[in-house]
mmCIF file of C-alpha atoms and ligand atoms in Angstrom:
data_model
loop_
_atom_site.group_PDB
_atom_site.id
_atom_site.type_symbol
_atom_site.label_atom_id
_atom_site.label_comp_id
_atom_site.label_asym_id
_atom_site.label_seq_id
_atom_site.Cartn_x
_atom_site.Cartn_y
_atom_site.Cartn_z
ATOM 1 C CA MET A 1 0.000 0.000 0.000
ATOM 2 C CA ASP A 2 1.165 3.511 -0.771
ATOM 3 C CA TRP A 3 0.117 4.977 2.572
ATOM 4 C CA GLU A 4 1.546 8.386 1.841
ATOM 5 C CA SER A 5 -0.578 8.814 -1.301
ATOM 6 C CA LEU A 6 -3.657 7.663 0.592
ATOM 7 C CA ARG A 7 -2.931 10.258 3.271
ATOM 8 C CA ASN A 8 -2.433 13.053 0.768
ATOM 9 C CA GLU A 9 -5.662 12.127 -0.952
ATOM 10 C CA MET A 10 -7.497 12.013 2.391
ATOM 11 C CA VAL A 11 -6.272 15.499 3.249
ATOM 12 C CA GLU A 12 -7.219 16.961 -0.148
ATOM 13 C CA THR A 13 -10.632 15.404 -0.620
ATOM 14 C CA GLN A 14 -11.909 15.125 2.958
ATOM 15 C CA LEU A 15 -10.273 18.094 4.683
ATOM 16 C CA VAL A 16 -9.188 20.860 2.299
ATOM 17 C CA ARG A 17 -12.306 20.565 0.153
ATOM 18 C CA ARG A 18 -14.493 20.801 3.245
ATOM 19 C CA GLY A 19 -12.863 23.945 4.511
ATOM 20 C CA ILE A 20 -10.095 22.887 6.912
ATOM 21 C CA THR A 21 -7.506 25.649 6.528
ATOM 22 C CA ASP A 22 -5.078 25.286 9.464
ATOM 23 C CA GLU A 23 -1.794 24.403 7.725
ATOM 24 C CA GLY A 24 -0.388 22.736 10.846
ATOM 25 C CA VAL A 25 -3.386 20.425 11.059
ATOM 26 C CA LEU A 26 -3.241 19.563 7.341
ATOM 27 C CA GLU A 27 0.506 18.934 7.427
ATOM 28 C CA THR A 28 0.268 16.749 10.522
ATOM 29 C CA MET A 29 -2.538 14.660 9.043
ATOM 30 C CA ARG A 30 -0.430 14.144 5.921
ATOM 31 C CA GLU A 31 2.258 12.664 8.197
ATOM 32 C CA VAL A 32 0.687 10.590 10.974
ATOM 33 C CA PRO A 33 0.233 6.928 9.908
ATOM 34 C CA ARG A 34 -3.467 6.490 10.707
ATOM 35 C CA HIS A 35 -3.398 2.853 9.517
ATOM 36 C CA LEU A 36 -1.328 1.913 12.596
ATOM 37 C CA PHE A 37 -4.162 3.024 14.891
ATOM 38 C CA VAL A 38 -7.041 0.997 13.422
ATOM 39 C CA ALA A 39 -7.881 -2.595 14.393
ATOM 40 C CA PRO A 40 -5.707 -5.275 12.758
ATOM 41 C CA GLY A 41 -7.186 -6.222 9.381
ATOM 42 C CA MET A 42 -8.775 -2.794 8.831
ATOM 43 C CA GLU A 43 -5.636 -0.997 7.635
ATOM 44 C CA SER A 44 -6.831 -0.697 4.036
ATOM 45 C CA ARG A 45 -9.900 1.272 5.214
ATOM 46 C CA ALA A 46 -7.974 3.578 7.545
ATOM 47 C CA TYR A 47 -7.969 6.571 5.179
ATOM 48 C CA GLY A 48 -11.653 6.339 4.234
ATOM 49 C CA ASP A 49 -14.168 9.074 5.005
ATOM 50 C CA HIS A 50 -15.619 7.431 8.118
ATOM 51 C CA ALA A 51 -15.107 6.302 11.692
ATOM 52 C CA LEU A 52 -13.987 2.675 12.191
ATOM 53 C CA PRO A 53 -14.400 0.182 15.022
ATOM 54 C CA ILE A 54 -11.369 -0.241 17.310
ATOM 55 C CA GLY A 55 -12.817 -2.924 19.613
ATOM 56 C CA GLU A 56 -14.633 -2.701 22.975
ATOM 57 C CA GLY A 57 -17.565 -1.076 21.144
ATOM 58 C CA GLN A 58 -15.502 2.081 20.518
ATOM 59 C CA THR A 59 -14.404 3.853 17.339
ATOM 60 C CA ILE A 60 -11.566 5.855 15.834
ATOM 61 C CA SER A 61 -13.104 9.175 14.740
ATOM 62 C CA GLN A 62 -13.602 10.173 11.107
ATOM 63 C CA PRO A 63 -10.566 12.110 9.761
ATOM 64 C CA PHE A 64 -12.674 15.238 9.125
ATOM 65 C CA MET A 65 -13.887 15.292 12.738
ATOM 66 C CA VAL A 66 -10.312 14.940 14.019
ATOM 67 C CA ALA A 67 -9.257 17.855 11.799
ATOM 68 C CA LEU A 68 -12.233 20.037 12.730
ATOM 69 C CA MET A 69 -11.733 19.550 16.477
ATOM 70 C CA THR A 70 -7.983 20.047 16.282
ATOM 71 C CA GLN A 71 -8.371 23.210 14.208
ATOM 72 C CA ALA A 72 -10.835 24.563 16.795
ATOM 73 C CA LEU A 73 -8.129 24.246 19.461
ATOM 74 C CA GLU A 74 -5.971 26.869 17.671
ATOM 75 C CA LEU A 75 -2.709 25.232 18.741
ATOM 76 C CA THR A 76 0.553 27.164 18.420
ATOM 77 C CA GLY A 77 2.994 24.593 19.824
ATOM 78 C CA SER A 78 3.301 25.813 23.409
ATOM 79 C CA GLU A 79 0.094 24.401 24.892
ATOM 80 C CA ARG A 80 -0.577 21.754 27.515
ATOM 81 C CA VAL A 81 -3.562 19.759 26.317
ATOM 82 C CA LEU A 82 -5.904 17.428 28.196
ATOM 83 C CA GLU A 83 -7.638 14.814 26.023
ATOM 84 C CA ILE A 84 -10.544 12.699 27.277
ATOM 85 C CA GLY A 85 -11.173 9.474 25.328
ATOM 86 C CA THR A 86 -7.784 8.326 24.007
ATOM 87 C CA GLY A 87 -9.398 5.459 22.093
ATOM 88 C CA SER A 88 -6.970 4.428 19.351
ATOM 89 C CA GLY A 89 -4.505 7.207 20.196
ATOM 90 C CA TYR A 90 -4.703 8.729 16.691
ATOM 91 C CA GLN A 91 -6.011 12.096 17.869
ATOM 92 C CA THR A 92 -3.410 11.966 20.662
ATOM 93 C CA ALA A 93 -0.642 11.573 18.078
ATOM 94 C CA ILE A 94 -1.909 14.574 16.106
ATOM 95 C CA LEU A 95 -2.076 16.703 19.256
ATOM 96 C CA SER A 96 1.423 15.666 20.340
ATOM 97 C CA LYS A 97 2.867 17.149 17.142
ATOM 98 C CA LEU A 98 1.020 20.450 17.460
ATOM 99 C CA ALA A 99 1.242 21.097 21.212
ATOM 100 C CA GLU A 100 3.924 20.967 23.897
ATOM 101 C CA GLN A 101 2.470 18.265 26.117
ATOM 102 C CA VAL A 102 -0.566 15.989 25.941
ATOM 103 C CA PHE A 103 -2.298 14.368 28.907
ATOM 104 C CA SER A 104 -4.808 11.756 27.808
ATOM 105 C CA ILE A 105 -7.314 9.639 29.741
ATOM 106 C CA GLU A 106 -9.076 6.505 28.459
ATOM 107 C CA ARG A 107 -11.740 4.610 30.384
ATOM 108 C CA VAL A 108 -11.119 1.161 28.834
ATOM 109 C CA GLU A 109 -7.854 -0.348 29.994
ATOM 110 C CA SER A 110 -7.171 -2.556 26.965
ATOM 111 C CA LEU A 111 -7.498 0.470 24.660
ATOM 112 C CA THR A 112 -5.193 2.509 26.906
ATOM 113 C CA ALA A 113 -2.546 -0.196 26.685
ATOM 114 C CA ARG A 114 -2.795 -0.514 22.913
ATOM 115 C CA ALA A 115 -2.715 3.245 22.297
ATOM 116 C CA ARG A 116 0.282 3.596 24.597
ATOM 117 C CA ALA A 117 2.170 0.884 22.694
ATOM 118 C CA VAL A 118 1.455 2.373 19.251
ATOM 119 C CA LEU A 119 2.412 5.885 20.379
ATOM 120 C CA GLU A 120 5.633 4.607 21.957
ATOM 121 C CA ASP A 121 6.536 2.811 18.727
ATOM 122 C CA LEU A 122 6.111 6.098 16.896
ATOM 123 C CA GLY A 123 8.520 7.725 19.341
ATOM 124 C CA ALA A 124 6.161 10.325 20.793
ATOM 125 C CA SER A 125 7.705 11.487 24.068
ATOM 126 C CA ASN A 126 5.426 14.342 25.152
ATOM 127 C CA ILE A 127 2.376 12.218 25.949
ATOM 128 C CA ALA A 128 1.130 10.953 29.323
ATOM 129 C CA ILE A 129 -1.725 8.441 29.169
ATOM 130 C CA ARG A 130 -3.684 6.876 31.969
ATOM 131 C CA SER A 131 -6.746 4.723 32.374
ATOM 132 C CA GLY A 132 -9.672 6.112 34.343
ATOM 133 C CA ASP A 133 -12.719 8.359 34.333
ATOM 134 C CA GLY A 134 -11.831 11.482 32.363
ATOM 135 C CA THR A 135 -15.057 13.331 33.167
ATOM 136 C CA ILE A 136 -13.439 14.489 36.402
ATOM 137 C CA GLY A 137 -10.302 15.587 34.577
ATOM 138 C CA TRP A 138 -6.704 15.126 35.731
ATOM 139 C CA LYS A 139 -6.288 17.342 38.788
ATOM 140 C CA GLU A 140 -2.556 16.842 39.165
ATOM 141 C CA PHE A 141 -1.563 18.789 36.047
ATOM 142 C CA GLU A 142 -4.256 21.473 35.807
ATOM 143 C CA PRO A 143 -4.800 24.083 34.508
ATOM 144 C CA TYR A 144 -4.811 23.061 30.829
ATOM 145 C CA ASP A 145 -4.516 25.519 27.944
ATOM 146 C CA ARG A 146 -6.726 23.250 25.866
ATOM 147 C CA ILE A 147 -9.158 20.411 26.578
ATOM 148 C CA ILE A 148 -10.588 18.054 23.947
ATOM 149 C CA VAL A 149 -13.286 15.492 24.699
ATOM 150 C CA THR A 150 -13.762 12.843 22.001
ATOM 151 C CA ALA A 151 -16.867 11.162 23.439
ATOM 152 C CA GLY A 152 -20.401 12.577 23.621
ATOM 153 C CA ALA A 153 -21.357 14.239 26.928
ATOM 154 C CA PRO A 154 -24.872 14.974 28.271
ATOM 155 C CA GLU A 155 -23.512 18.364 29.458
ATOM 156 C CA VAL A 156 -20.109 19.979 29.765
ATOM 157 C CA PRO A 157 -18.491 18.225 32.765
ATOM 158 C CA PRO A 158 -18.035 20.940 35.431
ATOM 159 C CA SER A 159 -14.650 19.526 36.525
ATOM 160 C CA LEU A 160 -13.300 19.973 33.009
ATOM 161 C CA GLU A 161 -14.535 23.563 32.801
ATOM 162 C CA GLU A 162 -12.783 24.205 36.123
ATOM 163 C CA GLN A 163 -9.515 22.673 34.959
ATOM 164 C CA LEU A 164 -9.504 24.737 31.761
ATOM 165 C CA GLY A 165 -7.038 27.622 32.084
ATOM 166 C CA ASP A 166 -7.627 31.274 31.197
ATOM 167 C CA PRO A 167 -7.007 31.853 28.359
ATOM 168 C CA GLY A 168 -8.212 28.440 27.289
ATOM 169 C CA ILE A 169 -10.251 26.572 24.686
ATOM 170 C CA MET A 170 -12.275 23.387 25.166
ATOM 171 C CA VAL A 171 -13.956 21.325 22.448
ATOM 172 C CA VAL A 172 -16.615 18.867 23.561
ATOM 173 C CA PRO A 173 -19.552 17.114 21.841
ATOM 174 C CA VAL A 174 -22.707 17.753 23.916
ATOM 175 C CA GLY A 175 -26.181 16.269 23.372
ATOM 176 C CA SER A 176 -28.064 12.976 23.434
ATOM 177 C CA GLN A 177 -26.406 9.588 23.013
ATOM 178 C CA GLY A 178 -27.481 9.540 19.362
ATOM 179 C CA LEU A 179 -26.531 13.075 18.268
ATOM 180 C CA GLN A 180 -24.435 15.907 19.675
ATOM 181 C CA GLN A 181 -23.391 19.444 18.874
ATOM 182 C CA LEU A 182 -19.692 20.193 18.778
ATOM 183 C CA ARG A 183 -19.407 22.811 21.516
ATOM 184 C CA ILE A 184 -16.481 25.224 21.632
ATOM 185 C CA ILE A 185 -15.878 26.928 24.966
ATOM 186 C CA VAL A 186 -13.474 29.845 25.156
ATOM 187 C CA LYS A 187 -12.203 31.276 28.452
ATOM 188 C CA SER A 188 -10.641 34.698 28.223
ATOM 189 C CA GLU A 189 -10.030 37.393 30.835
ATOM 190 C CA GLY A 190 -12.450 35.825 33.269
ATOM 191 C CA GLU A 191 -15.259 35.489 30.723
ATOM 192 C CA VAL A 192 -16.567 32.254 29.213
ATOM 193 C CA SER A 193 -18.092 32.196 25.740
ATOM 194 C CA VAL A 194 -19.765 29.207 24.127
ATOM 195 C CA ARG A 195 -20.647 28.408 20.531
ATOM 196 C CA ASP A 196 -21.840 25.326 18.701
ATOM 197 C CA ALA A 197 -19.996 24.271 15.554
ATOM 198 C CA GLY A 198 -22.405 21.757 14.043
ATOM 199 C CA GLY A 199 -23.770 18.275 14.590
ATOM 200 C CA CYS A 200 -21.674 15.195 15.284
ATOM 201 C CA VAL A 201 -22.022 11.623 16.534
ATOM 202 C CA PHE A 202 -19.667 10.190 19.135
ATOM 203 C CA VAL A 203 -19.795 7.174 21.432
ATOM 204 C CA PRO A 204 -21.019 8.165 24.908
ATOM 205 C CA LEU A 205 -18.812 9.721 27.557
ATOM 206 C CA VAL A 206 -19.435 7.388 30.497
ATOM 207 C CA GLY A 207 -18.464 8.500 33.986
ATOM 208 C CA ARG A 208 -19.256 10.493 37.096
ATOM 209 C CA GLU A 209 -19.869 13.736 35.163
ATOM 210 C CA GLY A 210 -21.032 12.028 31.974
ATOM 211 C CA TRP A 211 -23.584 9.313 31.192
ATOM 212 C CA SER A 212 -24.080 6.708 33.902
ATOM 213 C CA LYS A 213 -24.060 3.992 31.206
ATOM 214 C CA GLU A 214 -24.263 3.367 27.467
ATOM 215 C CA THR A 215 -27.833 2.693 26.342
HETATM 216 N N1 SAH B 1 -10.152 10.067 19.714
HETATM 217 C C1 SAH B 1 -10.431 8.668 19.736
HETATM 218 C C2 SAH B 1 -11.927 8.468 19.934
HETATM 219 C C3 SAH B 1 -12.235 7.164 20.570
HETATM 220 S S1 SAH B 1 -13.961 6.911 20.854
HETATM 221 C C4 SAH B 1 -9.999 8.050 18.432
HETATM 222 O O1 SAH B 1 -10.158 8.699 17.387
HETATM 223 O O2 SAH B 1 -9.523 6.914 18.428
HETATM 224 C C5 SAH B 1 -14.153 7.642 22.447
HETATM 225 C C6 SAH B 1 -13.381 6.993 23.565
HETATM 226 O O3 SAH B 1 -13.788 7.621 24.784
HETATM 227 C C7 SAH B 1 -13.632 5.514 23.737
HETATM 228 O O4 SAH B 1 -12.418 4.833 23.633
HETATM 229 C C8 SAH B 1 -14.219 5.403 25.156
HETATM 230 O O5 SAH B 1 -13.805 4.254 25.845
HETATM 231 C C9 SAH B 1 -13.679 6.660 25.813
HETATM 232 N N2 SAH B 1 -14.402 7.135 26.981
HETATM 233 C C10 SAH B 1 -15.745 7.122 27.219
HETATM 234 N N3 SAH B 1 -16.014 7.660 28.434
HETATM 235 C C11 SAH B 1 -14.813 8.020 28.961
HETATM 236 C C12 SAH B 1 -14.410 8.623 30.212
HETATM 237 N N4 SAH B 1 -15.298 8.962 31.137
HETATM 238 N N5 SAH B 1 -13.106 8.846 30.418
HETATM 239 C C13 SAH B 1 -12.179 8.492 29.486
HETATM 240 N N6 SAH B 1 -12.485 7.913 28.310
HETATM 241 C C14 SAH B 1 -13.796 7.680 28.059
#
């Protein structure tokens, strides 16, 4: 397989044509080998325009959604980012190239272990991953310049809003278990502003400040 051509084509047809303009995001998605993050046997579908199963009932997000959320974070390279829902680790890898440090929490232990192994193989050294309930954040390293939640929440988890620094940006899908709005929360000079950036569908965020279970 010519993975590099598949990546370039993915970036042109799925991202550039749909309005992703952040050069850092586009460049990074041309580089990161997405096929290493999908379930074994699914490599040939890794660059398609869709989410894919990664086991444990979870999914690796569609490339466009990864790009849209990452672009919304407005990363400049100096940020400390908290990610909730490591999943495959693909989004984590993208963040690690565009920010200074990434802290990532995944609820399912087997996924945490697999993501950690793939990211280590790729030589990423600015990532800390742990298994646990990310809805309550990661107190030890707060505040975060950016927070990204890649599972659907019933509401913005208050602990995450608290652990977001000022200035800070958080991206989080909020809505029902079947459909969410991509919410962008910006903290600046003591004020919080919120806007919705369109519909999306994520697996549920399950935890103390999320859904009590998947239905
Ligand atoms: N960005 C990931 C998305 C994985 S799907 C990727 O593209 O691969 C969302 C992930 O969120 C799932 O792996 C799920 O197990 C995880 N998740 C759900 N609730 C969580 C919680 N409370 N804390 C941490 N991770 C959670």
